[in-house]
Coordinates of N, CA, C and O in Angstrom, one line a residue:
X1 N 114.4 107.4 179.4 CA 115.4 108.2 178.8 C 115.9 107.5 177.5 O 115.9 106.3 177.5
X2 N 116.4 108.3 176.4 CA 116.7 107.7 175.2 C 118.2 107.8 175.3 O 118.7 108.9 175.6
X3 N 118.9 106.1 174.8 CA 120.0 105.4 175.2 C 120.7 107.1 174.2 O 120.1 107.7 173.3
X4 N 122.3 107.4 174.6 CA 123.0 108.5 173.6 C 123.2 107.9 172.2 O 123.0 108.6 171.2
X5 N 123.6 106.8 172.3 CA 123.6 106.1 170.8 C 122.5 106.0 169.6 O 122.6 105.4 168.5
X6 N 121.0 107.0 170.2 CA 120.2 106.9 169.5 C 120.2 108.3 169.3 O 119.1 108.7 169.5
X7 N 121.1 109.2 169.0 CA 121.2 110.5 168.5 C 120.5 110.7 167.5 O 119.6 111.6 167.5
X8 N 120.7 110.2 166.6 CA 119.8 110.3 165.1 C 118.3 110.5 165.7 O 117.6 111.4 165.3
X9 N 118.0 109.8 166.4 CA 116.1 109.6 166.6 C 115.7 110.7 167.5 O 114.5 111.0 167.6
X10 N 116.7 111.3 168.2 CA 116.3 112.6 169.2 C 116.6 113.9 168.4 O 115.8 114.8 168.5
X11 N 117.5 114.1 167.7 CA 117.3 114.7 166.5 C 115.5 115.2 165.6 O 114.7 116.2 165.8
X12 N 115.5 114.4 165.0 CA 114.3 114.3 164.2 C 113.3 114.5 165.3 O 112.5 115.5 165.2
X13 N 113.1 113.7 166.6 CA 112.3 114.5 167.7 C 112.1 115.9 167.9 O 111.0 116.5 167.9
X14 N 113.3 116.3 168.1 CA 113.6 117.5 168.8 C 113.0 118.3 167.6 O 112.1 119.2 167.8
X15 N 113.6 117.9 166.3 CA 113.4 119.1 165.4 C 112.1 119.4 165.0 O 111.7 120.5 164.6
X16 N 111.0 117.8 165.1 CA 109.5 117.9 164.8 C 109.1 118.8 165.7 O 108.5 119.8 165.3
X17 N 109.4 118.4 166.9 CA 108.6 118.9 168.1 C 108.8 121.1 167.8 O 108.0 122.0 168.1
X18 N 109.9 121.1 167.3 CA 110.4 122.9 167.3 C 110.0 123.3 165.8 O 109.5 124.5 165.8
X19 N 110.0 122.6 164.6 CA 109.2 123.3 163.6 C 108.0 123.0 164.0 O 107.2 123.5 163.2
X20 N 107.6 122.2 164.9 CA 105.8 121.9 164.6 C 105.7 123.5 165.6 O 104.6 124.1 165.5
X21 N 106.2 123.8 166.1 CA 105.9 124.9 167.0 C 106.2 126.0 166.9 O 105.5 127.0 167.2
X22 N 107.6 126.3 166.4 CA 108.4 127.3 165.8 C 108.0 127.9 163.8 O 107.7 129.0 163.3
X23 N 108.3 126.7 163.4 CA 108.2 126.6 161.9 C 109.9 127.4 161.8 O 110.6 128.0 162.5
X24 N 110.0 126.9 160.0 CA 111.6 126.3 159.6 C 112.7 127.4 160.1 O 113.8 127.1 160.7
X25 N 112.5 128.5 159.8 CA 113.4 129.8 159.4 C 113.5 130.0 161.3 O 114.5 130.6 161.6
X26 N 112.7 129.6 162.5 CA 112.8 130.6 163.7 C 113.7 129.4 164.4 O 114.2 129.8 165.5
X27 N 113.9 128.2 164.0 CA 114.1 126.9 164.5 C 116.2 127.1 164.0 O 116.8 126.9 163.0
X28 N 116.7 127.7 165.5 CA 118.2 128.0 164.6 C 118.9 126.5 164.8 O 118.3 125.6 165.4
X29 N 120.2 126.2 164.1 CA 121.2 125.1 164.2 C 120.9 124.5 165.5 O 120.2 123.5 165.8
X30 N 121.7 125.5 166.6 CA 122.2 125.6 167.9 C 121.3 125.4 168.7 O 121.7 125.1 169.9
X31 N 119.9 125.5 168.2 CA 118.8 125.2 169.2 C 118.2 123.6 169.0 O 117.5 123.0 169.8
X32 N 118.6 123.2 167.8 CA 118.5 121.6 167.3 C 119.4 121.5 167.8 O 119.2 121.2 169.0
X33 N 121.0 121.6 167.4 CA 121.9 120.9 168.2 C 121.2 120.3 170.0 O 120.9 119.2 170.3
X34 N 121.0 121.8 170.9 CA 121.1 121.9 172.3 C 119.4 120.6 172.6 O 119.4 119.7 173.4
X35 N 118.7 120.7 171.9 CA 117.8 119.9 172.0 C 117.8 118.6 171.5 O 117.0 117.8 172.0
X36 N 118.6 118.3 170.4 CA 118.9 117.0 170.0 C 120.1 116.3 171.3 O 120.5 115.1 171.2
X37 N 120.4 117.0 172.1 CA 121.7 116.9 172.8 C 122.7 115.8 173.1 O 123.0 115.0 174.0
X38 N 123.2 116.0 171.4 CA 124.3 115.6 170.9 C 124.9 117.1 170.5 O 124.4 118.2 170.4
X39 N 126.8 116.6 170.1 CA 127.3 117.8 169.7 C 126.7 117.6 168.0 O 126.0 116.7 167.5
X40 N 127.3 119.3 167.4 CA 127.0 120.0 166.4 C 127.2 118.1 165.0 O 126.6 117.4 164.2
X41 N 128.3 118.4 165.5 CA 129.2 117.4 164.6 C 128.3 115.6 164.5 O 128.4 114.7 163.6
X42 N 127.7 115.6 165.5 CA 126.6 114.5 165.4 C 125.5 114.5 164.4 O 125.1 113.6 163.7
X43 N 125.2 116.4 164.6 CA 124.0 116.7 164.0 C 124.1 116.2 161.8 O 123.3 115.7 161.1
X44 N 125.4 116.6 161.6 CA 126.2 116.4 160.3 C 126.4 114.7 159.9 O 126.1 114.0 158.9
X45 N 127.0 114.4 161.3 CA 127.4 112.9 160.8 C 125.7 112.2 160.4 O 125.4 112.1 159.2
X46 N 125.1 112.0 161.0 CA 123.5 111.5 160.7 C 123.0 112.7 159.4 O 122.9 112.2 158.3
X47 N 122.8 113.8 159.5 CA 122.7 114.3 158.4 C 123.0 115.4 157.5 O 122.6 116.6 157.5
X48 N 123.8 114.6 156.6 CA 124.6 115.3 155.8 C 124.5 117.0 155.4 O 125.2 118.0 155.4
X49 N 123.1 116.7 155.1 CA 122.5 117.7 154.5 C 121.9 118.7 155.2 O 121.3 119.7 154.7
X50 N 122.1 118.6 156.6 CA 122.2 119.7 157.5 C 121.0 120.0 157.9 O 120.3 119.1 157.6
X51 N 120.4 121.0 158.4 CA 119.2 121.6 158.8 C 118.1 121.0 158.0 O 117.3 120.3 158.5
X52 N 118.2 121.4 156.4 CA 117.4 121.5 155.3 C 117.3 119.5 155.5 O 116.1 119.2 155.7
X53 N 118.0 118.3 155.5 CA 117.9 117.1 155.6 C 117.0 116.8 157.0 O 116.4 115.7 157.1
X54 N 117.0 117.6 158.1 CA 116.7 117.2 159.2 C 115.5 117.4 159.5 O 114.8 116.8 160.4
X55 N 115.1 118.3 158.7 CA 113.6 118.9 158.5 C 112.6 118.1 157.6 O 111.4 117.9 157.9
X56 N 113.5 117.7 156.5 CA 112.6 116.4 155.8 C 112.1 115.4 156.2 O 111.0 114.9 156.2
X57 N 113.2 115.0 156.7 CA 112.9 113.8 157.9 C 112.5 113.9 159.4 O 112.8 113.0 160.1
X58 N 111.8 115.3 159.8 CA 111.5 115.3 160.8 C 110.0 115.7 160.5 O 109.2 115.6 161.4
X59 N 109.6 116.3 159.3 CA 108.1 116.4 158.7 C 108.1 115.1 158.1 O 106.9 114.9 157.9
X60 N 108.7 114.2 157.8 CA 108.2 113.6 157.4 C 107.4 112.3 158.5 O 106.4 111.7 158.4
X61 N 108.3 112.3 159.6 CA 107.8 111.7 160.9 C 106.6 112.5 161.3 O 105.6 112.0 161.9
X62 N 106.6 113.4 161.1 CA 105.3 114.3 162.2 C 104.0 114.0 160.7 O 103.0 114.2 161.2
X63 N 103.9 113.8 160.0 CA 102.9 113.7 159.1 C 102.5 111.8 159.2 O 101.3 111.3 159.0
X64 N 103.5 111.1 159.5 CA 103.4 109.4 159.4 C 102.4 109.7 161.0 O 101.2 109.5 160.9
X65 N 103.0 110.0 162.1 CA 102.7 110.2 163.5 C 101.2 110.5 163.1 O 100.3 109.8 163.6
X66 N 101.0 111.8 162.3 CA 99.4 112.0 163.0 C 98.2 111.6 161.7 O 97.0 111.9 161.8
X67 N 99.0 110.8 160.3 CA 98.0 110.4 159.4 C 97.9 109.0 160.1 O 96.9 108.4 159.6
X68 N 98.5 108.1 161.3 CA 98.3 107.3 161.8 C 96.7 107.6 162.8 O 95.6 106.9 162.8
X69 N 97.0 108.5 163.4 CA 96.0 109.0 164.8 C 94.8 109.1 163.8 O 93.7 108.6 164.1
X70 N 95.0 109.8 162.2 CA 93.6 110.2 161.5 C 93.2 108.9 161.1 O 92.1 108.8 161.4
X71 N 93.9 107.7 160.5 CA 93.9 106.5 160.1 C 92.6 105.7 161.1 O 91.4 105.4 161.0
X72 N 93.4 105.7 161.9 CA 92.6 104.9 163.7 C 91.6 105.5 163.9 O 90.7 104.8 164.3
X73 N 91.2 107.0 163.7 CA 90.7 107.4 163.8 C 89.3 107.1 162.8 O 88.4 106.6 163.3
X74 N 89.2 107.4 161.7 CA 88.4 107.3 160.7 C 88.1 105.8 160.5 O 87.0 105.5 160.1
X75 N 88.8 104.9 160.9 CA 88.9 103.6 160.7 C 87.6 103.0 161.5 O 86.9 102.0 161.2
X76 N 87.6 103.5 162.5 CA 86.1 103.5 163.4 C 84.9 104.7 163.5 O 84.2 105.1 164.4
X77 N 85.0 105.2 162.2 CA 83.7 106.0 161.6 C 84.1 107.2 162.8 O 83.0 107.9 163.0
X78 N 84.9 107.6 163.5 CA 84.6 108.5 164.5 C 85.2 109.8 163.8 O 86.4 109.9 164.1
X79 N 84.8 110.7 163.0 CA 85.1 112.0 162.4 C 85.3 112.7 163.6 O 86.4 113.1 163.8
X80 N 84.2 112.9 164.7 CA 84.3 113.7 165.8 C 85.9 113.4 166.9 O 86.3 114.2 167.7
X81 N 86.6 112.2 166.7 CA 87.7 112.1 167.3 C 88.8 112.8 166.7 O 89.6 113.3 167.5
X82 N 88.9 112.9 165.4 CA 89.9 113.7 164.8 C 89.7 114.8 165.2 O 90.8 115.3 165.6
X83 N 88.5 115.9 165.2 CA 88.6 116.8 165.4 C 88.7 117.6 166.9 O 89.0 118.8 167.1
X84 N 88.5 116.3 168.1 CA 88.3 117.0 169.4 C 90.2 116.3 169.7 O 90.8 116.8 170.7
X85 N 90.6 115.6 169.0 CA 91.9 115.3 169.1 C 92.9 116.5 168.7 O 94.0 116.5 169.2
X86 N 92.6 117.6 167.8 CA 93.5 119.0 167.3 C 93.0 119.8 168.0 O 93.8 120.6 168.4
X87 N 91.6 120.1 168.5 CA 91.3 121.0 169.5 C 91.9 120.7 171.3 O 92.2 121.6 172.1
X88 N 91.8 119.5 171.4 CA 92.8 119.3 172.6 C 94.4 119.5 172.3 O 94.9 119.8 173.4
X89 N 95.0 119.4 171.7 CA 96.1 119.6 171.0 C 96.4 120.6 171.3 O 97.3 120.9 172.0
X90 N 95.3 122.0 170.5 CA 95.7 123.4 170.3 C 95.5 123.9 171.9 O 96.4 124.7 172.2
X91 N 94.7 123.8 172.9 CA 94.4 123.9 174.2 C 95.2 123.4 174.9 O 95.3 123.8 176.1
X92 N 95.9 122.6 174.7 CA 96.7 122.3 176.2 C 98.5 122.6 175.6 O 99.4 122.8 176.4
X93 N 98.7 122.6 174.2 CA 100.0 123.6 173.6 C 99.4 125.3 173.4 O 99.5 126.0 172.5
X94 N 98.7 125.6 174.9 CA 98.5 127.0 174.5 C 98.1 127.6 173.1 O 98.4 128.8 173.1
X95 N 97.6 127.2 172.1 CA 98.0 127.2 170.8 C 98.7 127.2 169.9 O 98.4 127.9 168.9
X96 N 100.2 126.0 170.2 CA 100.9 126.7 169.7 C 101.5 125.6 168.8 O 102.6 125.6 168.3
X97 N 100.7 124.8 168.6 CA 100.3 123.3 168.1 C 99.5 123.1 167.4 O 98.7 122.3 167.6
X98 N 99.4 123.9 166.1 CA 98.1 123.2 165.0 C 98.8 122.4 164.1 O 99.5 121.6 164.5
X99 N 98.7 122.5 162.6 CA 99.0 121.3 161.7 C 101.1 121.3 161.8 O 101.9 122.2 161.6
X100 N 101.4 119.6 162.2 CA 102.7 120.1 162.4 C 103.3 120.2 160.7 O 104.5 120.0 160.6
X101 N 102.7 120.5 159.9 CA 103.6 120.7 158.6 C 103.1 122.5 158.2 O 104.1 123.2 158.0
X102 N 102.3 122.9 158.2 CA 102.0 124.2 157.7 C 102.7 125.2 157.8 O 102.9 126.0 156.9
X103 N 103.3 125.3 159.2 CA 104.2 126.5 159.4 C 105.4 125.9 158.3 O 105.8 126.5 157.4
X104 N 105.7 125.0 158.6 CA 107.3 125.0 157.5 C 106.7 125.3 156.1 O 106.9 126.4 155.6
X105 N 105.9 124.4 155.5 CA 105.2 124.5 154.5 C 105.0 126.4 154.0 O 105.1 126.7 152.8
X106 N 104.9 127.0 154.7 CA 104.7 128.1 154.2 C 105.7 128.7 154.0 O 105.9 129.5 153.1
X107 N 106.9 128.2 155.4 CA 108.1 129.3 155.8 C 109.0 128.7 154.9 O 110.1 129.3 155.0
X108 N 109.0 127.8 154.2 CA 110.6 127.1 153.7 C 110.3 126.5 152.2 O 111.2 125.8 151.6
X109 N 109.0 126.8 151.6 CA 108.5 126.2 150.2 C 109.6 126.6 149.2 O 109.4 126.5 148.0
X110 N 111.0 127.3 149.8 CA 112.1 127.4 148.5 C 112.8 126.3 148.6 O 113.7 126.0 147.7
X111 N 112.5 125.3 149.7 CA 113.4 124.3 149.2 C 112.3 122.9 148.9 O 111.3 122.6 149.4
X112 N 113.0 122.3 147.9 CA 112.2 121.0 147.4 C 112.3 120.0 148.5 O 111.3 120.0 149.2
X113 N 113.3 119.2 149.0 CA 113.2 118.6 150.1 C 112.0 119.0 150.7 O 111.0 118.5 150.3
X114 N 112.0 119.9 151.6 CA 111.2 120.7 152.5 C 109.8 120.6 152.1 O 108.9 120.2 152.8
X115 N 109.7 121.1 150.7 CA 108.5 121.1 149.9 C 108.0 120.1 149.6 O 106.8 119.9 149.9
X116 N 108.7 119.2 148.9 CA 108.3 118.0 148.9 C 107.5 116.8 150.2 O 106.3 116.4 150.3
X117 N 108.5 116.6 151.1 CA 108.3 116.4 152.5 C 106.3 117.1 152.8 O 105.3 116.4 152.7
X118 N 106.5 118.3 153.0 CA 104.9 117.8 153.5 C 104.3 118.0 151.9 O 103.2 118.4 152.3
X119 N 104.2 118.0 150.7 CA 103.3 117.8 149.9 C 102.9 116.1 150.1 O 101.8 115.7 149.8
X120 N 104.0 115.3 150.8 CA 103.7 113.9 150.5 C 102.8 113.9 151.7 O 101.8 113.1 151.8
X121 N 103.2 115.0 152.9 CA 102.5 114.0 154.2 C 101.0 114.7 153.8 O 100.1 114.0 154.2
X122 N 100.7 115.8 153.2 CA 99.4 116.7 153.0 C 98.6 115.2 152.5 O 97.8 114.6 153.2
X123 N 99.2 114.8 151.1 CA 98.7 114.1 150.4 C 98.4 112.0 151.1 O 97.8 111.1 150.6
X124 N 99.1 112.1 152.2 CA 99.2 110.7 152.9 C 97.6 111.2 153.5 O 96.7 110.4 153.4
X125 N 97.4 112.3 154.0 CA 96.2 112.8 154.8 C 95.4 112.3 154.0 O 94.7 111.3 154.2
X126 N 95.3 113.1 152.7 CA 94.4 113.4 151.8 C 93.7 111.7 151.7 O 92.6 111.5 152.1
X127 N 94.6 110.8 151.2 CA 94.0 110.0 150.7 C 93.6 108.8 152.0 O 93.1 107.6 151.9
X128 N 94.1 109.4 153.2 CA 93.3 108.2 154.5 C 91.8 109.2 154.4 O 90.7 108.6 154.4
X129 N 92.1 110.5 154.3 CA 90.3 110.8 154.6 C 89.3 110.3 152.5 O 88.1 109.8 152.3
X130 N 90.1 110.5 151.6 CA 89.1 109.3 150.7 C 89.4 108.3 151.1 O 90.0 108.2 150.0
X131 N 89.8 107.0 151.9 CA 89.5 106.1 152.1 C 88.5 105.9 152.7 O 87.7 104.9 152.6
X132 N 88.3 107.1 153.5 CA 87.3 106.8 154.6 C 86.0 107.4 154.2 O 85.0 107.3 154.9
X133 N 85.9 108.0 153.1 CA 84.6 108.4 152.5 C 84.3 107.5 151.8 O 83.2 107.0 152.0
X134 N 85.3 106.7 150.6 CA 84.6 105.4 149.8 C 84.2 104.5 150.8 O 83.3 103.8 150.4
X135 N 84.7 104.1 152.2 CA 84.4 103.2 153.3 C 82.8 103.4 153.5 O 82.0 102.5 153.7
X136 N 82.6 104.9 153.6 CA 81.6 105.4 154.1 C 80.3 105.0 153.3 O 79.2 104.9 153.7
X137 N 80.7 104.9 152.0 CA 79.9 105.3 150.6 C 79.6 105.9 149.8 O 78.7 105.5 149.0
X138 N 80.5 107.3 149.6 CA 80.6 108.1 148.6 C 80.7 107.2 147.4 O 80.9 106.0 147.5
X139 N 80.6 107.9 146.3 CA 80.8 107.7 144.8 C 82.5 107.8 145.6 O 83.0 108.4 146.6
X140 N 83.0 106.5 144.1 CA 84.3 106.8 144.7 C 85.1 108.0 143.6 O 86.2 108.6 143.7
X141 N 84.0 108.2 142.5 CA 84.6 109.4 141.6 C 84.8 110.6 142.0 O 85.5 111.5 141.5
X142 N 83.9 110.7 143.5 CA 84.1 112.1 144.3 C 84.9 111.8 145.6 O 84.6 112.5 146.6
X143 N 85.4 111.1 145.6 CA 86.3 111.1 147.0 C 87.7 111.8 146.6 O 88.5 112.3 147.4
X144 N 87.7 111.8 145.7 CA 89.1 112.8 145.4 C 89.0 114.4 145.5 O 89.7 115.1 146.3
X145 N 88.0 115.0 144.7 CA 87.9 116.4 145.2 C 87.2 116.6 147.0 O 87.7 117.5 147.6
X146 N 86.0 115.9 147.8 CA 85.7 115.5 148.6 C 87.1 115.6 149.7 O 87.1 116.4 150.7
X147 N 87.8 115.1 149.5 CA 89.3 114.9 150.3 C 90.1 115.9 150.1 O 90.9 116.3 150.9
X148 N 89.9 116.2 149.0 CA 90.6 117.7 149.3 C 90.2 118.8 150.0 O 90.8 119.4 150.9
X149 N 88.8 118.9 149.4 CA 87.9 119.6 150.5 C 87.9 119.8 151.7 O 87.9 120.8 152.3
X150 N 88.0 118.5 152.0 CA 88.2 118.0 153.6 C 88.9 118.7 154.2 O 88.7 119.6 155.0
X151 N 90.4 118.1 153.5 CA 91.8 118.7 154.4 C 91.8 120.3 153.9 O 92.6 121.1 154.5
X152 N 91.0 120.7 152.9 CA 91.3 122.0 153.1 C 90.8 122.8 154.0 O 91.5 123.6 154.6
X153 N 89.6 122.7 154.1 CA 88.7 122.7 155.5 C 89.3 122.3 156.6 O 89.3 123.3 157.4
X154 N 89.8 121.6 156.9 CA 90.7 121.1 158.6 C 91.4 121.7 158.6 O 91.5 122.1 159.8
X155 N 92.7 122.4 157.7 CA 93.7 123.2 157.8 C 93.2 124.2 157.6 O 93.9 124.9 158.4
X156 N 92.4 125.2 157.2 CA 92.0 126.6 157.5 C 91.5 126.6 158.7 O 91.9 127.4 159.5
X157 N 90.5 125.9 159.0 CA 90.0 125.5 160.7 C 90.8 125.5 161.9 O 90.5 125.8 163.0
X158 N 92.3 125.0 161.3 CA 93.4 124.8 162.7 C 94.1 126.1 162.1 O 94.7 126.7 163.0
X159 N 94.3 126.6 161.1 CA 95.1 127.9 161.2 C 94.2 129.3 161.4 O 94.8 130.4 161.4
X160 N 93.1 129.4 161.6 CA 91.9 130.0 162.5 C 91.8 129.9 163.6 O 91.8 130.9 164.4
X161 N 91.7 128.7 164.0 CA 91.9 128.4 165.6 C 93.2 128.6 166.2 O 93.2 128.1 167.3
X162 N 94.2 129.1 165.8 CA 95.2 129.0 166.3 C 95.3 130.7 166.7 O 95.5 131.2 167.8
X163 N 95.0 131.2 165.3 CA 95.5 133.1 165.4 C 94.3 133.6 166.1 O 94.5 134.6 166.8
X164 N 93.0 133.0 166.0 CA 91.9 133.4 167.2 C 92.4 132.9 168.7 O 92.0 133.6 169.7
X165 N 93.1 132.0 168.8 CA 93.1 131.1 170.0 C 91.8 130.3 170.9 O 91.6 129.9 172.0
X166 N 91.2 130.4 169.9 CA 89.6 129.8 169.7 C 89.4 128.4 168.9 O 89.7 128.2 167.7
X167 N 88.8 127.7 169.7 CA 88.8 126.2 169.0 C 87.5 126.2 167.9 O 87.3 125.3 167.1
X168 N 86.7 127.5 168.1 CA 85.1 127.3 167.4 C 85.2 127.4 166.1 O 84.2 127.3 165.5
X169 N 86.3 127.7 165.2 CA 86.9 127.2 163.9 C 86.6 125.8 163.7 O 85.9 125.5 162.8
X170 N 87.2 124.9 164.4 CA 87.4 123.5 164.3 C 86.0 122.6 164.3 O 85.7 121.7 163.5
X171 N 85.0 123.2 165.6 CA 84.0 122.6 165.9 C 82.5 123.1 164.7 O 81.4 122.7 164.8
X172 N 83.2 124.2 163.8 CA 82.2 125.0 162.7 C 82.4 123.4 161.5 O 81.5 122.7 161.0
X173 N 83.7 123.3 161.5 CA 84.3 122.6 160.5 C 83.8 121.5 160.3 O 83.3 121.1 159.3
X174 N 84.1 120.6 161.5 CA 83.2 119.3 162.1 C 82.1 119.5 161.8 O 81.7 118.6 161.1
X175 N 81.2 120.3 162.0 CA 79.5 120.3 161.9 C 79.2 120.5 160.2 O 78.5 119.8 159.6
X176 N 79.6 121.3 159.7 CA 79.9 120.9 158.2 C 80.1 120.0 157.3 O 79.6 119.7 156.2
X177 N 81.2 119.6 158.2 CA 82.0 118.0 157.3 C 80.8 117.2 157.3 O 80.2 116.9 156.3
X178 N 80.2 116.6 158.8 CA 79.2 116.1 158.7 C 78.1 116.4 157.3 O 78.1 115.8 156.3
X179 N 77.4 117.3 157.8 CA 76.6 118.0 156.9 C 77.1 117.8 155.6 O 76.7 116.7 155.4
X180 N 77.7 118.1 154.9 CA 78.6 117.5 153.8 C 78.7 116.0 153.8 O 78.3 115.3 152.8
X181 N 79.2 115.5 154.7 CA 79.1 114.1 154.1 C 77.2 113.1 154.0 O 77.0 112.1 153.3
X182 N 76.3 113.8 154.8 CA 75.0 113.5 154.7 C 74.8 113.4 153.6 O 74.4 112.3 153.1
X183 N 75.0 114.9 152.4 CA 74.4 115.4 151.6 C 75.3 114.5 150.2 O 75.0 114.5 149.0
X184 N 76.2 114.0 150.7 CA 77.3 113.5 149.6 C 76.3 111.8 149.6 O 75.9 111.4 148.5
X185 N 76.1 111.0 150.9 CA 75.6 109.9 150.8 C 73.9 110.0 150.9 O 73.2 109.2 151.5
X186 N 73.7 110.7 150.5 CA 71.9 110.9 149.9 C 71.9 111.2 148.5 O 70.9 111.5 147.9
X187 N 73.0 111.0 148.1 CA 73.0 111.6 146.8 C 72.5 110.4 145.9 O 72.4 110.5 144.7

């Protein structure tokens, strides 16, 4: 159990775990308050800035959290772990668990904080998967659009698989990437 004095860090929990699932606008005060479970006035003293500050810093943890898993991941050439890693994800959260930045990302892009927050974690993604293509052998002149590619691909994949409730988005995506990356290092 997490000591009460560490209110701030159950916070940012609470709140990752309910926009990663909810996304910004369905995610009310009172339901961060009751799941951070500290009072209201806790929620303020840690951050000032209220909802809109708690969201930054709670995408900003859920993007550190899973550009690590993609990191370790790629880091041992295993592409197929990243992707059987979001398909277990979306399967055992019922589906209710794909990229934890997207939903806010779509629902709250009027605020900068907000907006900012996942453009950096999109972009922390982006450039662990070109690490892992210059690792691989790509031209490193093309690991930039390549990596965009990528993640554009993986996030249409997980927001397909989510509104189908079908992982065969994800596993199209994988067999592609591959295929793409063959055709990039025969080049």
């Amino acid at each position: 159990m997490t000591p009460r004095t560490d209110s701030r860090q159950r916070f940012i929990d609470a709140a990752a775990d309910l926009f990663h699932t909810q996304g910004y606008h369905a995610t009310g005060l009172n339901q961060l308050v009751t799941a951070g479970g500290a009072p209201k006035g806790s929620l303020y003293f840690h951050f000032p800035g209220g909802k809109e500050q708690l969201a930054a810093e709670a995408l900003g943890q859920s993007s550190r959290q899973l550009n690590a898993v993609l990191a370790a991941a790629l880091e041992h050439g295993d592409i197929d772990a990243v992707f059987d890693l979001l398909a277990t994800t979306l399967i055992e959260s019922d589906f209710e668990r794909a990229c934890p930045l997207a939903s806010v990302a779509l629902d709250a892009s009027d605020s900068e904080p907000i907006r900012t927050a996942c453009a950096d974690g999109f972009e922390s993604w982006r450039v662990t998967i070109a690490d892992f293509l210059r690792a691989e052998g790509v031209d490193a002149e093309r690991t930039e659009h390549l990596s965009t590619v990528a993640l554009a691909m993986l996030e249409g994949a997980l927001l397909l698989a989510k509104t189908n409730r079908d992982i065969a988005p994800l596993r199209a995506v994988a067999d592609h990437f591959h295929t793409l990356l063959d055709q990039e290092l025969s080049r």
